[in-house]
Amino acid sequence: MVSNPASDLLGFARRVASGSIKVVDLTQTLTQEFPTIVLPPEFGQAAPFRLEEISRYDERGPAWYWNNFTVSEHAGTHFDAPIHWISGKDLPNNAVDTIDPRKFIAPANVVDCSAESAANADFELTVPFLEAWEKEHGRIGAGEWVLLRTDWSKKPYSEYAGMRDDGAHTPGPVPEAVKWLVEERDVHGFGTETIGTDHGQGHHFNPPFPAHFYMHGKGRFGLQCLTNLDQLPPKGAVIFSAPLKIKQGSGSPLRVLALVEAA
Amino acid sequence: MTEPLKRPKRKDPLKRTQQPLYPQSVRSRTAHGLTKAAAEGRFELQTCDDCSTVFYPPRDACPNCLSDRVPFRPVDDNGKLIADTTIRTSTDPYFRERTPWRVGLTKLDAGPVILSHLHGDVLEGQRVRLALKLDKGGAPVMIALPEKDTPNMADDPHLREMTCDPKFRRVLITDGRTPVGQAMAKAFSDAGANIVFVGIADPWKPFPGQDELKKIERVEIVALDVTDSESVTEQAEQNGGRIDIVINTAEHIRAGGIMQRHGVTVAREEMDVRYFGLMRLAQAFGPAMRGRGADGVNSATAFVNLLSVHALMNWPQYGAYSAAEAASLSAAQCLRAELRSGGVRVMNVFFGPLDTEWFQTVPPPKVTPAALAKAVVQALQHGLEDVFVGDIAEDIRARLAANPKALERELAG
Ligand SMILES: [Zn+2]
């Protein structure tokens, strides 16, 4: 049967409604308490999420409830655009408002490092680890996300942030692995459950913060503070991740949804 | 001898909380010379520049030579209690609740005879010291104290009405992450506070001194972030009904002026901590404190703001910081007016550069956190309203009184 593209789309909508395509929310709730990235205090700081009531059925507005919120582009579950990093600053269409919206929908490879990360908060994602993963699950395709499942999102905040007197201790990729994903696999972007896409000690790598440096340098994207990655298959999920259309925005908090074939 | 204060029993939940009242007072503008001296803890009376007569009560001309050059000046506070009487009834609702109340006449060595409240340890015919205090309504009053300190002297019920002694009270220190917050926790624990709640923001972020802070006796760590309205509200919902003294230690100190700052991100943080933070605390904790101003031995008594003395005059080297401090001071003055009807004192404590990392490059003299904490406890024990801690703060105060314009130019460097 020759399929009609229009009916495919409507069929997709029907399958979402019926639950035969499952929608997994990969988003953390935006709350005041959720840890944000910490830079040394003499640097500018990313504002955490804050909420101020405008009115709540009271003298400020008798029949309605609404809030003002403030938040940095890089707090909570958020998207990193290439313009976020100096290596991506001169690329075309590198900000959240100019990225081709088609790029907000892409398949995902979910690399499970939860056991390794549980055993070692400083777990480093390497090329051999990724190659071994491909042997089991298949090759990482061009234009696909690589999402690092560490189960970090399940930790209490103090362990989640992993702050010690020598910096953060959270898992992440070594420079070679990011370079390999970009150059050898032509991936769409890199996503994590941790506060950043980079390893907690990533500032000691060469180059520092390789996930930012290589991904954004080649116009790829980042997703961080994801959750529910344990509900995704290694391959086959489709990620919907459209950031707010902020003029020349470097990123944005967003709702990240994964579409998964129901078992 | 003063009966030592007993740790207050738990409140009977069926009893109505006594509503705060404060003594009636009508004061002339001239008499506010006394208010200023009392607020800062000095004993000052009008002294004639022409004939040196010391007189009281305040008036616009010297009763001896009619000169109008009659400034308030520090005078000897020693004298003799020559008469002593006990008031048993009063038409003033504040005193009606507190009778019998002793008053007496003191003949000061400096000259005038002054009617004042009496500490329980003074008797007619004895040598006494007169002290100027603020009453529950913030008006200046005199109290005759024993010539030498007596045991448990601060526990005297009349004196305690005029002070904000932390003994047996429950204190909230709004930010325990800083050296100043931690020094305050120690000082208030040592001063006999019943509980010292210490607010910690972002508990997932470790901080220096964390372990030592937790070990201080009667310290209870609570979640509090003055930049987060919800956090402040939740803390007030949990503990606001039993906090007697708030010490706002939340600070934001960065060097730099206005023009070279490169944007307003840091300035917003400064205002969020120092101005909006104070406003959030005032809204969340203020009303309950105002309602508990007469709630027995551990009534709500004081809201303490720690302020850079550069709130009073900008120091361009820390210019944006000074501006945020000035905003905080202005809000604190408003809060003072708002809490006055509850007999809750707003105490503003001014200091110069602190001996902490954010003033690392500033040469001494600097105020150590421990010295600041000690000064705050003492000022509450004395019931002050405006406190200047350290040489820089004292110096700025004096220069401001002498010539504000000169001070502005000199601070500009
Ligand atoms: Zn005279």
XYZ file of C-alpha atoms and ligand atoms in Angstrom:
677
model
C 0.000 0.000 0.000
C 1.302 3.427 -0.920
C 1.046 5.580 2.106
C -0.260 9.070 1.995
C 2.040 11.383 3.999
C -0.935 13.269 5.403
C -2.575 10.125 6.743
C 0.778 9.036 8.194
C 0.831 12.177 10.274
C -2.747 11.711 11.408
C -1.978 8.082 12.104
C 0.930 9.225 14.253
C -1.373 11.535 16.203
C -3.869 8.697 16.666
C -1.125 6.406 17.905
C 0.027 9.034 20.420
C -3.562 9.469 21.602
C -4.126 5.736 21.895
C -0.831 5.161 23.675
C 0.707 2.870 21.121
C 3.352 5.559 20.842
C 4.380 6.435 24.378
C 5.397 9.990 25.316
C 8.140 10.041 27.937
C 8.762 13.382 29.612
C 12.531 13.879 29.945
C 12.067 17.212 31.744
C 12.810 18.121 35.353
C 10.224 20.394 36.949
C 11.524 23.963 37.136
C 11.858 24.573 40.860
C 13.728 27.064 42.977
C 15.711 24.351 44.722
C 17.058 22.552 41.654
C 20.864 22.899 41.484
C 22.296 25.195 38.839
C 25.815 25.345 37.515
C 28.236 26.968 39.962
C 31.111 29.076 38.723
C 33.720 30.662 40.977
C 31.893 33.550 42.686
C 33.864 36.291 40.931
C 32.320 35.225 37.582
C 28.818 36.088 36.407
C 26.335 33.498 37.657
C 23.418 31.798 35.928
C 20.262 32.873 37.741
C 18.357 29.985 39.306
C 14.632 29.633 38.697
C 12.547 32.060 40.734
C 8.806 32.574 40.862
C 6.936 35.676 42.018
C 3.173 35.736 42.177
C 1.463 38.509 40.261
C -1.858 37.651 41.819
C -3.651 34.647 43.249
C -7.393 35.389 43.362
C -6.633 38.247 45.734
C -6.505 42.022 45.883
C -3.839 41.977 43.193
C -6.178 40.231 40.753
C -9.400 38.829 42.187
C -10.269 36.117 39.662
C -6.905 35.005 38.366
C -3.624 33.423 39.344
C -0.362 34.064 37.509
C 3.340 34.442 38.119
C 6.417 36.137 36.832
C 9.401 33.873 36.627
C 13.073 34.581 36.192
C 15.643 32.040 35.139
C 18.885 31.919 33.204
C 19.003 30.326 29.769
C 20.978 27.509 31.390
C 18.941 26.350 34.381
C 16.816 23.269 34.832
C 16.376 20.929 31.874
C 17.799 23.075 29.101
C 19.068 23.214 25.550
C 22.530 24.495 24.575
C 22.835 26.201 21.186
C 26.184 26.383 19.359
C 26.499 30.114 20.097
C 26.786 29.197 23.802
C 30.461 28.341 23.302
C 33.236 30.424 21.812
C 34.023 27.594 19.372
C 30.549 27.979 17.850
C 30.230 31.743 17.988
C 30.660 32.410 14.248
C 28.578 29.544 12.852
C 25.452 30.384 10.834
C 22.083 29.847 12.515
C 23.769 29.131 15.835
C 21.266 30.668 18.280
C 17.969 29.240 19.549
C 15.942 31.629 17.386
C 17.762 30.830 14.144
C 18.335 27.069 14.380
C 16.358 25.229 11.679
C 13.268 23.979 13.572
C 13.568 20.587 11.841
C 16.525 20.004 14.136
C 14.264 19.998 17.160
C 13.101 16.500 16.237
C 15.715 13.742 16.019
C 16.264 10.082 17.001
C 18.251 9.147 20.077
C 20.851 6.620 21.108
C 20.717 6.067 24.848
C 24.054 4.911 26.211
C 23.570 3.300 29.596
C 26.450 4.060 31.961
C 24.325 3.863 35.084
C 26.188 0.926 36.623
C 29.596 2.432 35.863
C 28.496 5.845 37.205
C 27.066 4.332 40.361
C 30.425 2.688 40.983
C 32.417 5.803 40.109
C 31.091 9.380 40.187
C 34.048 10.373 38.011
C 33.176 7.839 35.314
C 34.602 8.890 31.940
C 32.828 8.027 28.707
C 35.513 6.867 26.248
C 35.683 5.816 22.597
C 36.189 2.101 23.474
C 33.084 2.267 25.681
C 31.061 3.731 22.799
C 32.457 1.144 20.366
C 31.479 -1.653 22.719
C 28.000 -0.107 23.007
C 27.700 -0.042 19.176
C 28.679 -3.740 19.013
C 25.707 -4.548 21.174
C 23.119 -2.054 19.926
C 24.224 -0.985 16.470
C 26.025 1.943 14.944
C 25.228 5.484 16.100
C 23.693 7.192 13.073
C 24.443 10.589 11.616
C 22.006 13.270 12.806
C 21.091 11.338 15.951
C 21.303 12.382 19.582
C 23.571 10.548 21.989
C 22.052 10.647 25.465
C 24.115 9.528 28.428
C 22.076 7.578 30.951
C 23.731 7.755 34.354
C 20.622 7.672 36.597
C 22.081 10.891 38.033
C 18.612 12.444 37.962
C 17.556 10.062 40.732
C 20.096 11.355 43.229
C 19.443 13.780 46.095
C 20.578 17.280 45.141
C 23.839 17.271 47.097
C 24.992 14.066 45.373
C 23.481 15.232 42.099
C 25.619 18.389 42.114
C 28.571 16.406 43.475
C 30.312 19.555 44.737
C 33.530 18.974 46.656
C 36.397 21.322 47.436
C 38.066 20.359 44.153
C 34.978 20.941 42.025
C 32.089 18.804 40.841
C 32.275 15.030 40.645
C 29.843 13.872 37.988
C 30.275 11.528 35.019
C 30.882 12.738 31.469
C 32.810 12.275 28.238
C 36.565 12.583 27.670
C 37.655 14.885 24.800
C 38.437 11.999 22.398
C 34.952 10.569 22.820
C 33.227 13.849 21.965
C 35.555 14.428 19.014
C 34.815 10.905 17.798
C 31.052 11.378 18.104
C 31.206 14.575 16.083
C 33.799 13.626 13.501
C 33.333 9.868 13.105
C 29.600 9.605 13.778
C 28.324 13.081 12.813
C 25.908 13.104 15.739
C 23.124 15.638 16.238
C 24.093 16.518 19.791
C 24.898 15.204 23.225
C 22.548 15.009 26.207
C 23.020 14.209 29.890
C 21.191 13.921 33.188
C 23.862 15.956 34.983
C 24.003 19.763 35.373
C 26.189 20.096 32.261
C 27.007 18.029 29.194
C 30.597 17.901 30.368
C 32.309 15.785 32.986
C 32.320 17.368 36.476
C 36.090 17.784 36.224
C 35.850 18.771 32.549
C 37.683 22.054 33.113
C 40.880 20.012 33.614
C 40.540 18.291 30.217
C 42.279 19.440 27.054
C 40.431 21.225 25.620
C 38.497 22.209 28.740
C 34.768 21.376 28.581
C 35.149 19.175 25.444
C 31.424 18.447 25.070
C 30.829 22.165 24.768
C 33.948 22.842 22.723
C 33.583 20.113 20.070
C 29.797 19.819 19.875
C 29.125 23.546 19.597
C 32.229 24.085 17.442
C 30.616 21.882 14.818
C 27.126 23.336 15.254
C 25.793 20.472 17.380
C 23.487 20.808 20.349
C 23.412 19.986 24.014
C 20.685 18.858 26.395
C 21.227 18.644 30.138
C 19.406 17.978 33.379
C 17.377 15.308 31.573
C 15.428 12.721 33.503
C 13.619 9.437 32.801
C 16.330 8.262 30.396
C 15.901 4.852 32.044
C 12.498 4.643 30.309
C 14.022 4.865 26.837
C 15.282 2.000 24.680
C 18.951 2.076 23.586
C 17.754 2.926 20.090
C 14.470 3.933 18.528
C 13.259 6.872 20.634
C 12.585 10.173 18.885
C 13.349 13.338 20.823
C 11.280 16.480 20.564
C 13.279 19.376 22.031
C 12.297 22.871 20.892
C 13.870 25.663 22.970
C 12.174 29.011 23.547
C 12.680 31.364 20.624
C 14.846 33.873 22.471
C 16.445 36.489 20.237
C 20.085 35.409 19.899
C 19.555 33.076 22.834
C 22.425 30.778 23.802
C 20.046 28.162 25.132
C 16.798 27.845 27.007
C 14.910 25.802 29.534
C 12.497 23.632 27.576
C 10.190 20.657 27.680
C 11.991 17.611 26.288
C 9.740 14.778 25.136
C 10.732 11.344 23.888
C 8.423 9.349 21.612
C 8.808 5.628 22.108
C 7.100 2.609 20.538
C 4.972 1.119 23.313
C 6.091 -2.423 24.095
C 19.029 41.643 93.916
C 17.411 40.826 90.610
C 15.596 37.543 90.479
C 17.286 35.625 87.650
C 15.065 35.130 84.651
C 13.676 31.615 84.358
C 13.571 29.823 81.069
C 9.988 30.519 79.965
C 7.609 27.589 80.092
C 5.884 26.475 76.956
C 2.936 28.667 76.149
C -0.590 27.664 77.136
C -2.207 27.327 73.734
C -5.603 28.250 75.195
C -4.393 31.638 76.394
C -4.753 34.700 74.240
C -1.439 36.271 73.299
C -1.077 39.594 75.050
C -1.337 42.382 72.488
C 1.559 44.780 72.292
C 1.129 48.291 73.635
C 3.619 51.057 74.038
C 3.754 54.023 76.363
C 2.187 57.276 75.260
C 4.702 59.884 74.336
C 4.644 63.301 72.812
C 8.045 64.642 71.938
C 9.193 67.898 70.445
C 11.736 68.011 67.648
C 14.301 69.260 70.164
C 13.646 66.246 72.365
C 14.727 63.962 69.539
C 18.252 64.887 70.564
C 17.531 62.407 73.344
C 16.161 59.869 70.846
C 19.401 60.011 68.876
C 21.566 59.561 71.954
C 19.402 56.720 73.259
C 19.334 55.005 69.849
C 23.117 55.001 69.784
C 23.595 54.214 73.483
C 25.064 57.466 74.703
C 24.057 59.511 77.744
C 23.608 63.055 76.483
C 21.799 66.099 77.816
C 21.528 69.637 76.582
C 24.493 71.711 77.707
C 24.554 75.441 77.279
C 27.445 76.633 75.146
C 27.379 80.021 76.871
C 27.006 79.263 80.578
C 27.673 75.484 80.674
C 24.381 74.723 82.439
C 23.240 71.135 81.951
C 19.458 70.870 81.878
C 16.531 68.537 81.387
C 13.838 68.151 80.029
C 14.779 69.383 76.555
C 13.899 72.927 75.573
C 14.948 75.419 72.961
C 16.698 77.892 75.234
C 18.919 77.672 78.279
C 16.807 78.069 81.447
C 19.717 79.917 83.064
C 20.818 82.467 80.440
C 18.237 82.047 77.624
C 20.964 81.223 75.099
C 19.727 79.167 72.135
C 23.092 77.453 71.747
C 22.069 74.368 73.663
C 23.340 71.206 71.907
C 23.129 67.691 73.309
C 26.502 66.665 74.702
C 27.751 63.622 76.598
C 27.501 64.293 80.330
C 28.392 62.434 83.503
C 25.621 59.893 84.156
C 26.313 59.555 87.895
C 23.987 60.863 90.546
C 21.963 60.086 93.649
C 18.444 58.748 93.856
C 16.761 61.334 96.088
C 13.153 60.135 95.921
C 11.434 56.902 95.018
C 7.749 56.199 94.503
C 5.609 53.376 93.177
C 2.857 53.923 90.625
C -0.057 51.638 91.342
C -2.628 52.872 88.845
C -2.291 54.520 85.491
C -4.569 55.709 82.725
C -1.953 54.675 80.178
C -2.910 51.185 78.959
C 0.767 50.186 78.671
C 1.524 51.019 82.312
C -1.820 49.709 83.557
C -0.664 46.258 82.518
C 2.670 46.690 84.209
C 1.906 48.320 87.570
C 3.208 48.495 90.199
C 5.946 50.436 88.494
C 8.650 52.325 90.403
C 9.821 55.750 89.400
C 12.208 58.120 91.150
C 14.053 61.398 91.115
C 17.784 61.394 90.537
C 19.962 64.396 91.257
C 22.735 64.170 88.674
C 26.213 65.287 89.687
C 26.091 67.368 86.488
C 23.190 69.379 87.890
C 19.658 68.529 86.847
C 17.124 66.480 88.782
C 15.535 63.874 86.527
C 12.413 61.744 86.924
C 13.087 58.263 85.652
C 12.189 54.600 85.727
C 14.040 52.607 88.374
C 15.923 49.369 88.114
C 14.823 46.926 90.830
C 18.242 47.014 92.483
C 18.286 50.746 93.280
C 17.026 52.226 96.524
C 16.345 55.769 97.636
C 19.474 57.528 98.882
C 21.850 55.383 96.831
C 24.317 56.420 94.168
C 22.982 55.487 90.715
C 23.821 55.781 87.019
C 21.163 57.201 84.754
C 20.833 55.554 81.387
C 18.991 56.771 78.327
C 16.992 53.997 76.673
C 14.308 53.656 74.060
C 10.976 52.421 75.340
C 8.729 49.953 73.518
C 7.436 52.759 71.351
C 10.919 53.948 70.429
C 10.721 57.054 72.618
C 13.695 58.040 74.791
C 13.285 57.344 78.499
C 15.571 57.415 81.522
C 16.189 54.550 83.893
C 18.256 54.687 87.063
C 20.651 51.751 87.249
C 22.726 50.560 90.217
C 26.043 52.380 90.534
C 27.888 49.094 89.958
C 26.561 46.138 87.960
C 24.584 43.698 90.103
C 24.020 39.949 89.515
C 21.439 39.193 86.812
C 20.946 42.918 86.418
C 19.781 42.566 82.802
C 16.912 40.314 83.913
C 15.153 43.161 85.741
C 11.682 43.273 84.179
C 11.658 47.064 83.763
C 15.064 47.094 82.127
C 14.178 44.126 79.922
C 11.227 46.139 78.568
C 13.783 48.581 77.203
C 16.298 46.100 75.850
C 16.252 43.226 73.364
C 18.324 40.765 75.340
C 18.724 37.488 73.411
C 18.704 35.481 76.653
C 15.991 32.793 76.387
C 14.884 34.175 73.058
C 14.677 32.391 69.718
C 16.878 33.827 67.049
C 16.893 33.446 63.285
C 20.181 34.050 61.481
C 19.166 34.307 57.864
C 22.388 33.152 56.208
C 24.821 30.788 57.887
C 27.036 30.230 54.862
C 29.189 33.281 55.590
C 31.812 33.871 58.301
C 29.558 36.621 59.695
C 26.553 34.274 59.858
C 28.614 31.651 61.632
C 30.081 34.165 64.097
C 26.538 35.347 64.872
C 25.392 31.762 65.508
C 28.192 31.285 68.016
C 27.641 34.648 69.711
C 23.882 34.162 70.108
C 24.306 30.652 71.393
C 26.799 31.992 73.957
C 24.396 34.826 74.859
C 21.842 32.279 76.044
C 19.398 32.224 73.143
C 16.947 29.334 73.449
C 17.236 28.281 69.805
C 19.441 29.684 67.083
C 17.843 28.914 63.740
C 20.443 29.295 61.005
C 19.249 29.615 57.420
C 21.134 27.797 54.686
C 20.433 28.338 50.995
C 21.347 25.732 48.363
C 22.130 22.990 50.869
C 23.594 20.942 48.022
C 26.490 23.407 47.890
C 29.024 22.712 50.643
C 30.523 25.701 52.454
C 33.472 26.377 54.755
C 32.653 26.146 58.434
C 29.691 23.831 57.845
C 30.747 21.195 60.380
C 31.683 23.694 63.100
C 28.363 25.501 62.617
C 26.383 22.323 63.187
C 28.276 21.662 66.411
C 27.309 24.977 68.054
C 24.928 24.386 70.932
C 21.242 25.072 70.267
C 21.898 25.765 66.575
C 19.228 24.372 64.300
C 19.924 24.484 60.554
C 16.874 25.446 58.477
C 16.249 25.915 54.756
C 16.205 29.594 53.891
C 17.150 31.533 50.783
C 16.345 35.242 50.960
C 16.352 35.447 47.156
C 13.507 32.933 46.926
C 10.085 34.174 48.049
C 8.766 30.643 48.423
C 11.666 29.591 50.624
C 11.229 32.629 52.892
C 7.478 32.078 53.124
C 7.897 28.395 53.926
C 10.411 29.126 56.671
C 8.056 31.708 58.170
C 5.219 29.191 58.034
C 7.351 26.699 59.950
C 9.020 28.915 62.541
C 7.797 32.494 62.075
C 5.421 32.288 65.045
C 8.252 31.661 67.481
C 11.091 33.794 66.217
C 11.885 36.667 68.572
C 14.966 38.129 66.918
C 15.871 38.138 63.226
C 19.492 38.816 62.302
C 19.699 39.374 58.574
C 23.196 38.220 57.699
C 22.492 37.702 53.983
C 25.222 39.633 52.220
C 26.375 40.329 48.688
C 29.729 42.054 48.485
C 31.522 42.768 45.221
C 33.999 45.496 44.422
C 33.377 47.889 41.569
C 31.443 50.980 40.702
C 28.476 51.734 38.484
C 30.023 52.683 35.141
C 32.603 49.933 34.721
C 30.404 47.078 35.893
C 29.501 45.758 32.402
C 25.792 45.134 32.722
C 23.412 44.793 35.645
C 23.492 41.046 36.354
C 25.581 41.418 39.508
C 23.719 44.561 40.552
C 20.444 42.640 40.316
C 21.884 39.955 42.570
C 22.965 42.634 45.026
C 19.510 44.164 45.077
C 17.872 40.756 45.231
C 19.815 39.804 48.345
C 19.986 43.151 50.078
C 16.779 44.967 49.149
C 14.258 42.400 47.963
C 15.680 39.914 50.459
C 14.897 42.286 53.319
C 11.454 42.913 51.873
C 10.732 39.183 51.656
C 11.850 38.687 55.264
C 9.785 41.678 56.389
C 6.650 40.395 54.664
C 7.064 36.836 55.883
C 8.267 37.378 59.462
C 7.260 40.983 60.240
C 3.524 40.627 60.886
C 3.929 37.695 63.280
C 6.706 39.493 65.136
C 4.645 42.662 65.423
C 1.827 40.626 66.922
C 4.138 39.037 69.490
C 5.809 42.164 70.865
C 4.377 41.607 74.343
C 4.410 37.813 74.366
C 6.028 37.308 77.778
C 9.695 36.771 78.588
C 10.447 35.604 75.074
C 8.439 38.170 73.197
C 9.423 39.146 69.682
C 11.831 41.985 70.176
C 14.202 42.889 67.343
C 14.921 42.765 63.642
C 18.611 43.363 63.029
C 20.019 44.625 59.737
C 23.720 44.414 59.101
C 24.685 47.304 56.853
C 27.804 48.690 55.331
C 28.444 52.155 56.728
C 28.671 53.107 53.050
C 24.897 52.834 52.967
C 25.189 56.333 54.437
C 27.655 57.630 51.855
C 28.758 55.924 48.671
C 32.258 54.499 48.490
C 32.918 54.384 44.716
C 35.516 51.591 45.047
C 32.566 49.448 46.169
C 30.030 51.749 44.577
C 27.336 49.375 43.379
C 27.549 47.539 46.692
C 27.146 50.858 48.542
C 24.044 51.638 46.472
C 22.421 48.304 47.333
C 23.283 48.869 51.002
C 21.640 52.291 50.819
C 18.481 50.698 49.415
C 18.552 48.173 52.225
C 18.963 50.928 54.814
C 16.034 52.855 53.430
C 13.852 49.741 53.542
C 15.023 49.089 57.108
C 13.917 52.573 58.158
C 10.497 51.847 56.710
C 10.355 48.518 58.507
C 11.277 50.291 61.743
C 8.205 52.465 61.424
C 6.064 49.450 60.560
C 7.239 47.312 63.491
C 7.125 50.110 66.062
C 3.447 49.588 66.874
C 4.338 46.063 67.996
C 7.177 47.211 70.218
C 9.632 45.365 67.980
C 12.870 47.244 67.448
C 14.662 47.494 64.127
C 18.356 47.707 64.837
C 20.687 48.898 62.084
C 24.298 47.922 62.580
C 26.809 49.825 60.457
C 30.332 48.645 59.843
C 33.288 49.343 57.571
C 35.142 46.723 55.515
C 34.982 43.271 57.062
C 37.962 41.011 57.574
C 36.566 38.547 55.024
C 37.556 37.427 51.522
C 35.463 40.052 49.723
C 37.523 42.853 51.264
C 40.811 40.990 50.806
C 42.582 43.856 49.028
C 41.306 46.572 51.371
C 43.891 47.639 53.983
C 43.050 47.507 57.713
C 41.382 48.492 59.936
C 38.745 45.847 59.235
C 35.991 44.420 61.376
C 36.276 40.719 62.165
C 33.076 38.655 62.035
C 33.535 37.790 65.726
C 33.830 41.471 66.694
C 30.729 42.294 64.675
C 28.768 39.468 66.300
C 29.845 40.562 69.771
C 28.802 44.136 69.006
C 25.382 42.990 67.790
C 24.731 40.937 70.935
C 25.819 43.811 73.192
C 23.740 46.322 71.267
C 20.659 44.123 71.694
C 21.423 43.734 75.394
C 21.546 47.520 75.629
C 18.485 47.994 73.433
C 20.107 50.199 70.813
C 18.673 51.150 67.430
C 21.704 52.439 65.508
C 25.095 50.886 66.070
C 28.469 51.774 64.583
C 31.064 49.023 64.800
C 34.768 49.645 64.305
C 36.987 52.605 63.513
C 35.871 53.133 59.918
C 32.191 53.189 60.804
C 32.785 55.577 63.718
C 34.912 57.786 61.499
C 32.322 57.923 58.717
C 29.616 58.757 61.238
C 31.645 61.632 62.658
C 32.608 62.984 59.225
C 29.019 62.716 58.035
C 27.857 64.772 61.014
C 30.566 67.371 60.409
C 30.385 67.820 56.625
C 28.690 65.302 54.301
C 29.996 67.038 51.183
C 33.573 66.776 52.347
C 33.033 63.094 53.086
C 31.611 62.487 49.612
C 34.647 64.107 47.986
C 37.104 62.303 50.215
C 35.566 58.877 49.560
C 35.766 59.564 45.831
C 39.546 59.404 46.275
Zn 23.127 79.233 79.476
